[in-house]
C-alpha positions in Angstrom: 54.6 -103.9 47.7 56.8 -101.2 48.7 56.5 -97.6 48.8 58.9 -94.5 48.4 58.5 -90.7 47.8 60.8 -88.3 46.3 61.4 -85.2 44.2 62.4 -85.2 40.3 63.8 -82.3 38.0 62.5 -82.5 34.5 63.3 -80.7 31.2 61.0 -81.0 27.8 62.5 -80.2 25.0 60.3 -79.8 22.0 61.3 -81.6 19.0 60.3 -81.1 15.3 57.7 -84.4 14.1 59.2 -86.6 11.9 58.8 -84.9 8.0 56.2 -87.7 7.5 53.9 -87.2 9.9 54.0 -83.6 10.6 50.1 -83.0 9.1 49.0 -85.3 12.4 49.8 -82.3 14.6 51.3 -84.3 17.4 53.5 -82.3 19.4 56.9 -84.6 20.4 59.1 -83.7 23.5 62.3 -84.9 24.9 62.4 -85.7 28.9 64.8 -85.4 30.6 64.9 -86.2 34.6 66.9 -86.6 37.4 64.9 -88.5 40.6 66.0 -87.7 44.4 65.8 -89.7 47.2 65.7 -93.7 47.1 65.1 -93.6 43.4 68.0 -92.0 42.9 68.6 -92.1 39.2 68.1 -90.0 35.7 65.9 -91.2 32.9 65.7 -90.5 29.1 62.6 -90.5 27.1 60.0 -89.2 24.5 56.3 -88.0 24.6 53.9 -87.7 22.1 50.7 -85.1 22.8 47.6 -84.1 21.4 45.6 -80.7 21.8 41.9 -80.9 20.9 40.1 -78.1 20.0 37.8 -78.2 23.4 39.5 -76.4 25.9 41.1 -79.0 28.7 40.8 -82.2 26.5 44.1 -83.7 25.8 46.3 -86.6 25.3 49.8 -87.6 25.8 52.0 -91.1 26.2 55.8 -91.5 26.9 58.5 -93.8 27.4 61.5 -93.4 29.8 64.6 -95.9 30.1 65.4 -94.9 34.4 68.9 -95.5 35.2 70.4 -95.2 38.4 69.6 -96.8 42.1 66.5 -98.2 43.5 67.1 -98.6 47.6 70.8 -99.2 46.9 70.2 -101.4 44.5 71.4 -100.6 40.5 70.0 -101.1 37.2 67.7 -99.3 34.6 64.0 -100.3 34.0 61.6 -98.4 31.5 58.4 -96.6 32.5 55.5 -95.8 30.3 52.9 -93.3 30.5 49.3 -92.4 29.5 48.5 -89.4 30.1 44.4 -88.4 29.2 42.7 -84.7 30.0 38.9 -84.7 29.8 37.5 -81.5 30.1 39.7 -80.5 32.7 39.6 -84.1 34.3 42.6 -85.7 34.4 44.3 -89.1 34.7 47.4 -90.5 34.5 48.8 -94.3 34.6 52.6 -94.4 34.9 53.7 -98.1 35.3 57.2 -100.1 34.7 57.1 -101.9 31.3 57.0 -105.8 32.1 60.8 -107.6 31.8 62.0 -104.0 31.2 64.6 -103.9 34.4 67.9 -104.8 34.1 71.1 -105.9 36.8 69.6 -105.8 40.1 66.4 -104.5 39.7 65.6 -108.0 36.8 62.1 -108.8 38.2 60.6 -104.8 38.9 57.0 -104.5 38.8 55.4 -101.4 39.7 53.3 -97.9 39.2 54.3 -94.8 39.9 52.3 -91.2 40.7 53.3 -88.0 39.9 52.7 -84.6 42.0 53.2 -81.4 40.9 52.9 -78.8 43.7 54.2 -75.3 44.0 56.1 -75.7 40.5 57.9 -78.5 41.7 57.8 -82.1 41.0 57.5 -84.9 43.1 57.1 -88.7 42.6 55.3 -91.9 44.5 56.5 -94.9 43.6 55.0 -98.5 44.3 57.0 -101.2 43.2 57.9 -104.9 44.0 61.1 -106.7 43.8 61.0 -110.7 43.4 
């Protein structure tokens, strides 16, 4: 397993809910990212989210197709998230959707953590190339 560390950009965009499901209350974003340093690469995506009424519990999952360079090495993968807030505590799973990778990165396994510090955002990424 290998592991890099890097900075991303990232703009959500809200996004009305599809007219038939607009009573669930699901919020719906757009992402939009650009990674730095050896994951050097944008991504596309969507996020679906959930506000309780108790304050600090919520929800959220996404998919993101990543596009760009991965130590040199081109191709596009997908990355899916779960996102749960309990109370306050929170966790997060990000991981690479099996067979998702393309060119090559055909093979990619991985999870990645996200930081957010300061306002900024920052990524680790563990990940294994066959």
């Amino acid at each position: 397993m290998q592991q890099i560390r890097g900075s991303f950009d990232v703009q959500l965009q809200a996004q009305p809910a599809a007219e038939a499901i607009a009573s669930a209350a699901l919020g719906r974003r757009t992402i939009v990212k650009q990674f730095h340093g050896e994951l050097d690469a944008a991504s596309l995506g969507e996020m679906l989210s959930v506000h309780t009424a108790v304050k600090g519990s919520a929800a959220y999952v996404a998919l993101e197709r990543v596009s760009g360079t991965l130590n040199g090495k081109r191709g596009s993968f997908v990355l899916m998230h779960t996102g749960l807030m309990d109370k306050g505590q929170s966790s997060l799973t990000v991981q690479v959707v099996p067979d998702s990778a393309t060119e090559e990165l055909q093979g990619l396994s991985g999870t990645m953590q996200i930081e957010i510090r300061e306002g900024k955002h920052f990524y680790v990424f563990d990940y294994q190339l066959p």
